[in-house]
Amino acid sequence: PLDQYKQNRRGQVYRCLVRDSSCIPLSLQGMYGRIYYSNISVCGPTIPRECKSITTYNGMCFEIDQSLNVKQPVPSSLEECPGQTDIAFLLDGSGSVNRVDFEKMKGFVKDLIREFLERDTKFAVAQYSGYCTIHFDLNTFNVMNRDYQVNSIAQQGGGTYTAASMKKVVQEVFSTSRGSRPKAKRIMIVITDGQSNDSGMLKNAASEAEAKNIIRFAIGVGRAFSSSSARKELETIASYPPSNHIFQVGSFQALDQIKDTLQNSIFPIEGYSMAVATTHTRQFTILGAPRFKHTGRVVVLPSRDTDKPIEFSGQIGAYFGAEVCAMDVNKDSYSDLVLISAPMFTDRDREGRVYVCTINDRMTLVGDAGQMGRFGTSLAPLPDLNMDGFNDLAVGAPLENDGQGSVYIFHGTSSGISKIKSQKISASDVQSGLKYFGLSISQTSLDMSLDSLPDLAVGSKGAVLLLRSRPIVTLMARVSFNPPKIPTNQVDCSTPLRNIAKVCFTMTRQTTDTKDLQAKINYTLTLDVTRQAPNYRAYISPKIREKRNTITLRLQEQCFSHNFFIEVGLKRRPPFRFLGFEINCGADNNCIDNLKVDFNFTGSSEVRVGIDEVINVTVSVESREENSYNSHVILKYPAGLSFRKFTILQGRVECNSSDSVGNVMWGQSDCTIDKPIFKSDSKCMTLLFGTFVFIKSSPHLFRNEDSTSYVNFTAGKNDLQKHVKQSFEVENYERGFNLTVIIKVPMKLGDKDIWADPNGIQIQGCQRHKNEEPTATEFVDQLQKNHAVDCSVANCGVFMCKSFIRNLDRNSYNITGNLSSQWIEQIGLESAQFNLVSSATIDYDRNQYIYYSSDSKNNPPIQKIETQVEVYPEVNFTKGVIGGVVGGLLLLALITAGLYKVIFITYLV
């Protein structure tokens, strides 16, 4: 798809011959022909079209028949450029909105306009209270001077007449004389903080807007809209359906939180992947939109109004819906499953998931642990490879094994898809040097090699490989003997009995291929397997009871004979008898044990893996009624613990332990108690010592040396800016794990912004959350004492940076922006030094990991970056100049007087 064969053409479809691996490009224009039963669709989803201010990417599909003839494209031409858009903002300027909130509302409008600039969009801004003022219509609003124009709007105050104001905007703004374009998409955004004074006219105002095809978005701010009547008013203002056109936030400060959602509602993100599912009653089109709200969404069309889209509520960036696939498992021509991939879903030790959805249930498929391979990048239904009556599934993971790639095969079952893979095809098993094997998989498994078996085409970087499936056979083995039974009329018991074992194999074809099959197998014949050596009686030759053989089988029964002997069973065995212990079970001669077992951990009740090296377990056992015989205590412990030793505190105890092997099974300690008789009313205690496998993660958080350490400002000047950079780094010296770096940056002191563009402060790889309010109420007094501008006195922006950090990985987080001087004046100091303090700490799954430090009480450290901000008074040279002039004149006068005296004395002499 990325093959650039002309200056403005990219993407080719090649016809490749299996016999010699040669490929020639197909021309997808001007080729027409008949359409047979089995056709191929070739689609280009990103064909560019240059528009006025943006480049759009459209899709076009071609249908290719079995003779490689091409039909006309669908659609026949590319979609036209996006239409024009006219947006009018109607702002609530009533008296119930305070001055600070009105400024935040204007900031929200400026941000939205900035996002829509490149979409051939015109804007108008109006304000309503007791009356409506159109500040700028679609002709007079100048986008090049947008911030100045919006900032110049003064709040009117008064009542809230929403309906009358909507009518005025509909009639006067959306008119050709005021700049409205006939073919433009018309949008009105109404922001209000409470119910209107003319609510009875809202329905009529909304009808007028509907008649002009004006799409209306209603934004309700504050707690006033918690009532049903206020909510009903928003539904009247907004277009249908209300769920897509109404937004509610708790305060004007929270308007930024809906900016992206509102933008996506006005200019929605289109689909990315598609599949068609067929049921007994109708067909469904399944569309995937992996970038929807940054998490992904899958929509099924046609759908009833009551149907809801399948939304993914997990990780941001998981790409839910990157691939969708409808699958017929039981071969009845109807879709049984819908498979949805999320190839960038990140677990602790793997990447990528495939969701298997049925009508009533959902399960997930995952790749191998330890592989960050983007499992689910490609999906393809397969025919029945193992001939069990159910179709199978192929899943691509192109980034496994350091980018070499793999393809997983999952077998279908009567209930859907098996969660356990049946096969994993690694790129290194197919051909050396492959990259991104499994990036794409053919959606049809045709017989390209003409062996009556399905073949699978798998794409990788710069190569397509054809994987041939193998025939499926069943192999049956049977053994017969001659004589079939050991004769009982044998008189001579001194000679071994001779016998013949006949071993037969039958190989049966299960697949539909017709070629001759043969298989090379190894088999081992073992005689008298129930007896341990050297006590077996059947042998092929003296002291040998096994026979190994290698044979080549074909599609008919083949038999092989082996002679063996059965040894005479006359051996002198000394007589023996067991002498047991007396068992006292009381008068009823019925033994009933009543054992009480208790155990506790000596020391802490919390196991801190990687910190505590030894754990002690005290086990006590008490026999409360009759004697107990051959009593055991079995203690099981998880992988990561290993048995060390045991110490007897009371009674007779013997312990045998076996630790976990391969971290799969649990370890086990089996201790016998007072063997053989644990008498009634007796007690036994033992102390077991275990050690830990040392497992830990060790992230280190520190400040980067290239952070800005010092800036200065002149007191009294509020329009100064200085560039500041603050950098944190996180490095992991142990195994990889998921962590979150939480960074807090001072944003506002009092009602003044600390940064020139606070909304522009973004940290790569981080999501900005709700700001954190300061704990101090009187920041002036506190700053005059300790001069630290941190989150205790300032409103701080909170950034959450989630990542999977591998061993020896280092992640950097940079805070960059222009520091403003407007916040300094309110402190009231003309000369001072302040420290602008940003902080960072780490968070993690505390149920799995523990941060160990001798002085932190297992709490992760808080790393701070301080940038010194010095404020000095403006230098006044007037007094210095006057003082210098006066001093100079006095000095000149003294020199003149001295010279006069010298001349006078000389004259006298």
Short mmCIF file of C-alpha atoms in Angstrom, two decimals, residues 416-657:
data_model
loop_
_atom_site.label_atom_id
_atom_site.label_comp_id
_atom_site.label_asym_id
_atom_site.label_seq_id
_atom_site.Cartn_x
_atom_site.Cartn_y
_atom_site.Cartn_z
CA GLY A 416 -16.68 -20.55 19.75
CA ILE A 417 -12.88 -20.25 19.74
CA SER A 418 -10.36 -22.03 21.94
CA LYS A 419 -8.45 -19.60 24.20
CA ILE A 420 -5.33 -21.80 23.90
CA LYS A 421 -3.36 -21.44 20.68
CA SER A 422 -2.86 -24.60 18.65
CA GLN A 423 0.15 -23.29 16.77
CA LYS A 424 2.49 -20.33 16.70
CA ILE A 425 4.37 -19.64 13.47
CA SER A 426 7.40 -17.44 14.13
CA ALA A 427 9.13 -15.52 11.36
CA SER A 428 12.43 -17.24 12.14
CA ASP A 429 10.76 -20.63 11.52
CA VAL A 430 9.72 -19.55 8.02
CA GLN A 431 12.61 -17.50 6.64
CA SER A 432 15.52 -15.63 8.16
CA GLY A 433 15.64 -11.85 7.94
CA LEU A 434 11.88 -11.23 7.93
CA LYS A 435 10.52 -8.10 9.62
CA TYR A 436 6.93 -7.55 10.83
CA PHE A 437 5.75 -11.03 9.80
CA GLY A 438 1.97 -11.09 10.44
CA LEU A 439 1.37 -7.42 9.60
CA SER A 440 -1.40 -8.60 7.26
CA ILE A 441 -3.09 -11.96 6.62
CA SER A 442 -5.15 -12.94 3.59
CA GLN A 443 -8.88 -13.04 4.31
CA THR A 444 -9.36 -16.08 2.05
CA SER A 445 -7.36 -19.31 2.20
CA LEU A 446 -7.39 -20.51 -1.40
CA ASP A 447 -5.57 -23.52 -2.79
CA MET A 448 -2.73 -21.70 -4.54
CA SER A 449 -0.36 -24.72 -4.63
CA LEU A 450 -2.95 -27.01 -6.31
CA ASP A 451 -2.68 -29.74 -3.65
CA SER A 452 -6.39 -29.53 -2.62
CA LEU A 453 -5.36 -27.96 0.71
CA PRO A 454 -5.90 -24.34 1.79
CA ASP A 455 -2.92 -21.95 1.71
CA LEU A 456 -2.42 -18.80 3.79
CA ALA A 457 -0.71 -15.63 2.53
CA VAL A 458 1.03 -13.63 5.27
CA GLY A 459 2.47 -10.16 4.72
CA SER A 460 5.69 -8.80 6.18
CA LYS A 461 7.89 -5.81 5.42
CA GLY A 462 8.68 -6.01 1.69
CA ALA A 463 7.60 -9.63 1.30
CA VAL A 464 4.50 -11.85 1.15
CA LEU A 465 4.87 -15.48 2.14
CA LEU A 466 2.53 -18.31 1.15
CA LEU A 467 2.15 -20.84 3.97
CA ARG A 468 0.93 -24.26 2.84
CA SER A 469 -1.22 -26.31 5.18
CA ARG A 470 -0.39 -29.97 5.67
CA PRO A 471 -2.63 -33.03 5.28
CA ILE A 472 -4.36 -34.33 8.40
CA VAL A 473 -4.18 -38.06 9.08
CA THR A 474 -5.16 -40.34 11.95
CA LEU A 475 -2.82 -43.09 13.03
CA MET A 476 -4.13 -46.19 14.77
CA ALA A 477 -1.86 -48.79 16.40
CA ARG A 478 -2.75 -52.28 17.60
CA VAL A 479 -0.76 -55.20 19.02
CA SER A 480 -1.66 -58.92 18.80
CA PHE A 481 0.14 -62.01 20.19
CA ASN A 482 0.78 -65.52 18.97
CA PRO A 483 -0.14 -67.53 20.92
CA PRO A 484 -2.84 -65.06 22.02
CA LYS A 485 -2.84 -66.43 25.61
CA ILE A 486 -0.27 -68.03 27.88
CA PRO A 487 -0.95 -71.81 27.81
CA THR A 488 -1.67 -73.45 31.13
CA ASN A 489 -0.78 -76.99 30.01
CA GLN A 490 2.92 -76.19 29.86
CA VAL A 491 4.65 -78.98 31.80
CA ASP A 492 8.26 -77.90 31.40
CA CYS A 493 8.53 -74.84 33.60
CA SER A 494 12.29 -74.55 33.23
CA THR A 495 12.24 -73.21 29.64
CA PRO A 496 11.08 -69.63 28.82
CA LEU A 497 7.87 -69.42 26.81
CA ARG A 498 8.36 -68.18 23.23
CA ASN A 499 5.82 -65.68 21.81
CA ILE A 500 5.39 -63.30 18.86
CA ALA A 501 4.11 -59.71 19.15
CA LYS A 502 2.58 -58.39 15.93
CA VAL A 503 2.50 -54.55 15.80
CA CYS A 504 0.19 -53.03 13.14
CA PHE A 505 -0.27 -49.38 12.10
CA THR A 506 -3.11 -47.93 10.01
CA MET A 507 -2.85 -44.35 8.61
CA THR A 508 -6.12 -42.80 7.38
CA ARG A 509 -6.47 -39.52 5.44
CA GLN A 510 -8.81 -36.86 6.98
CA THR A 511 -8.34 -34.00 4.50
CA THR A 512 -9.63 -33.74 0.92
CA ASP A 513 -6.26 -33.88 -0.83
CA THR A 514 -5.69 -36.74 -3.27
CA LYS A 515 -1.93 -37.07 -3.42
CA ASP A 516 -0.17 -40.14 -2.09
CA LEU A 517 0.87 -39.74 1.54
CA GLN A 518 3.66 -41.28 3.53
CA ALA A 519 4.96 -40.65 7.02
CA LYS A 520 8.11 -41.64 8.80
CA ILE A 521 7.47 -42.67 12.41
CA ASN A 522 9.50 -44.00 15.31
CA TYR A 523 7.92 -46.44 17.73
CA THR A 524 9.08 -48.28 20.85
CA LEU A 525 7.72 -51.67 21.96
CA THR A 526 8.09 -52.19 25.74
CA LEU A 527 7.21 -55.51 27.37
CA ASP A 528 5.87 -56.08 30.87
CA VAL A 529 5.61 -52.36 31.57
CA THR A 530 3.82 -52.77 34.92
CA ARG A 531 6.92 -54.20 36.58
CA GLN A 532 9.94 -52.17 37.53
CA ALA A 533 13.37 -53.27 36.36
CA PRO A 534 14.88 -55.76 36.99
CA ASN A 535 11.72 -57.60 38.05
CA TYR A 536 10.08 -57.86 34.60
CA ARG A 537 9.56 -61.37 33.16
CA ALA A 538 9.08 -60.64 29.43
CA TYR A 539 12.15 -59.78 27.33
CA ILE A 540 13.26 -59.61 23.72
CA SER A 541 16.82 -60.60 24.51
CA PRO A 542 18.43 -61.20 27.92
CA LYS A 543 17.94 -58.12 30.15
CA ILE A 544 16.39 -56.12 27.26
CA ARG A 545 12.62 -55.64 27.10
CA GLU A 546 12.44 -52.66 24.63
CA LYS A 547 12.53 -52.66 20.85
CA ARG A 548 12.87 -49.41 18.86
CA ASN A 549 12.10 -49.22 15.17
CA THR A 550 11.78 -46.59 12.41
CA ILE A 551 9.33 -47.24 9.58
CA THR A 552 7.71 -45.43 6.62
CA LEU A 553 3.91 -45.70 6.50
CA ARG A 554 1.48 -45.27 3.61
CA LEU A 555 -2.29 -45.27 3.38
CA GLN A 556 -2.72 -48.97 4.15
CA GLU A 557 -2.17 -51.19 7.16
CA GLN A 558 1.41 -52.27 7.78
CA CYS A 559 2.43 -54.89 10.36
CA PHE A 560 5.75 -55.87 11.96
CA SER A 561 6.49 -59.01 14.02
CA HIS A 562 8.78 -59.17 17.05
CA ASN A 563 9.83 -62.37 18.87
CA PHE A 564 10.03 -62.27 22.67
CA PHE A 565 10.21 -64.66 25.65
CA ILE A 566 8.39 -64.97 28.96
CA GLU A 567 10.62 -66.03 31.84
CA VAL A 568 9.64 -68.86 34.19
CA GLY A 569 8.29 -67.39 37.45
CA LEU A 570 9.83 -69.92 39.89
CA LYS A 571 12.02 -68.09 42.39
CA ARG A 572 12.76 -68.84 46.00
CA ARG A 573 11.18 -66.15 48.11
CA PRO A 574 11.66 -66.05 51.91
CA PRO A 575 8.39 -65.89 53.85
CA PHE A 576 7.65 -62.64 55.63
CA ARG A 577 4.89 -61.12 57.76
CA PHE A 578 4.14 -57.61 58.96
CA LEU A 579 4.15 -56.85 62.69
CA GLY A 580 1.87 -53.83 63.16
CA PHE A 581 1.19 -51.48 66.05
CA GLU A 582 -1.85 -51.92 68.25
CA ILE A 583 -4.64 -49.62 67.16
CA ASN A 584 -6.79 -48.41 70.06
CA CYS A 585 -10.04 -47.03 68.75
CA GLY A 586 -12.14 -47.24 71.91
CA ALA A 587 -15.04 -49.49 72.73
CA ASP A 588 -16.77 -49.01 69.37
CA ASN A 589 -13.55 -49.96 67.52
CA ASN A 590 -14.18 -47.00 65.20
CA CYS A 591 -11.23 -44.60 64.91
CA ILE A 592 -12.26 -40.93 64.68
CA ASP A 593 -9.57 -38.28 64.39
CA ASN A 594 -10.14 -34.79 65.72
CA LEU A 595 -7.08 -32.74 64.89
CA LYS A 596 -6.83 -28.99 65.29
CA VAL A 597 -4.26 -27.33 63.05
CA ASP A 598 -3.16 -23.75 63.49
CA PHE A 599 -0.34 -21.74 61.99
CA ASN A 600 0.91 -18.16 62.02
CA PHE A 601 3.70 -16.10 60.53
CA THR A 602 6.41 -15.08 62.93
CA GLY A 603 7.05 -11.38 62.49
CA SER A 604 5.06 -9.31 59.99
CA SER A 605 1.80 -10.54 58.50
CA GLU A 606 2.75 -8.88 55.21
CA VAL A 607 5.13 -10.64 52.80
CA ARG A 608 7.45 -8.15 51.13
CA VAL A 609 9.05 -9.98 48.22
CA GLY A 610 12.58 -8.82 47.51
CA ILE A 611 12.87 -7.14 50.93
CA ASP A 612 12.20 -9.82 53.52
CA GLU A 613 14.69 -12.62 52.92
CA VAL A 614 13.26 -15.16 55.39
CA ILE A 615 9.74 -15.97 56.50
CA ASN A 616 9.02 -18.19 59.53
CA VAL A 617 5.84 -20.23 59.82
CA THR A 618 4.89 -21.78 63.17
CA VAL A 619 2.56 -24.78 62.81
CA SER A 620 0.81 -26.38 65.79
CA VAL A 621 -1.26 -29.59 65.74
CA GLU A 622 -3.42 -30.85 68.62
CA SER A 623 -5.13 -34.26 68.92
CA ARG A 624 -8.38 -33.67 70.84
CA GLU A 625 -10.07 -37.08 70.97
CA GLU A 626 -8.88 -40.59 70.07
CA ASN A 627 -5.40 -41.46 68.88
CA SER A 628 -4.52 -40.44 65.35
CA TYR A 629 -2.43 -42.74 63.16
CA ASN A 630 0.04 -41.71 60.45
CA SER A 631 -0.89 -38.05 60.81
CA HIS A 632 0.45 -35.57 58.27
CA VAL A 633 0.43 -31.78 57.92
CA ILE A 634 0.79 -30.56 54.32
CA LEU A 635 1.76 -26.92 53.86
CA LYS A 636 1.58 -25.49 50.30
CA TYR A 637 3.36 -22.28 49.32
CA PRO A 638 3.51 -20.28 46.09
CA ALA A 639 6.32 -20.01 43.54
CA GLY A 640 8.94 -17.54 44.72
CA LEU A 641 9.26 -19.22 48.11
CA SER A 642 11.70 -22.06 48.73
CA PHE A 643 11.88 -24.34 51.77
CA ARG A 644 14.94 -23.84 53.95
CA LYS A 645 14.68 -25.90 57.15
CA PHE A 646 12.40 -26.83 60.04
CA THR A 647 12.91 -26.76 63.80
CA ILE A 648 10.96 -28.95 66.26
CA LEU A 649 9.48 -27.01 69.13
CA GLN A 650 7.47 -29.89 70.62
CA GLY A 651 6.86 -33.56 69.70
CA ARG A 652 8.39 -35.66 66.89
CA VAL A 653 8.27 -34.12 63.42
CA GLU A 654 9.84 -35.08 60.10
CA CYS A 655 9.40 -32.90 56.99
CA ASN A 656 10.03 -33.45 53.30
CA SER A 657 9.66 -30.54 50.88
#
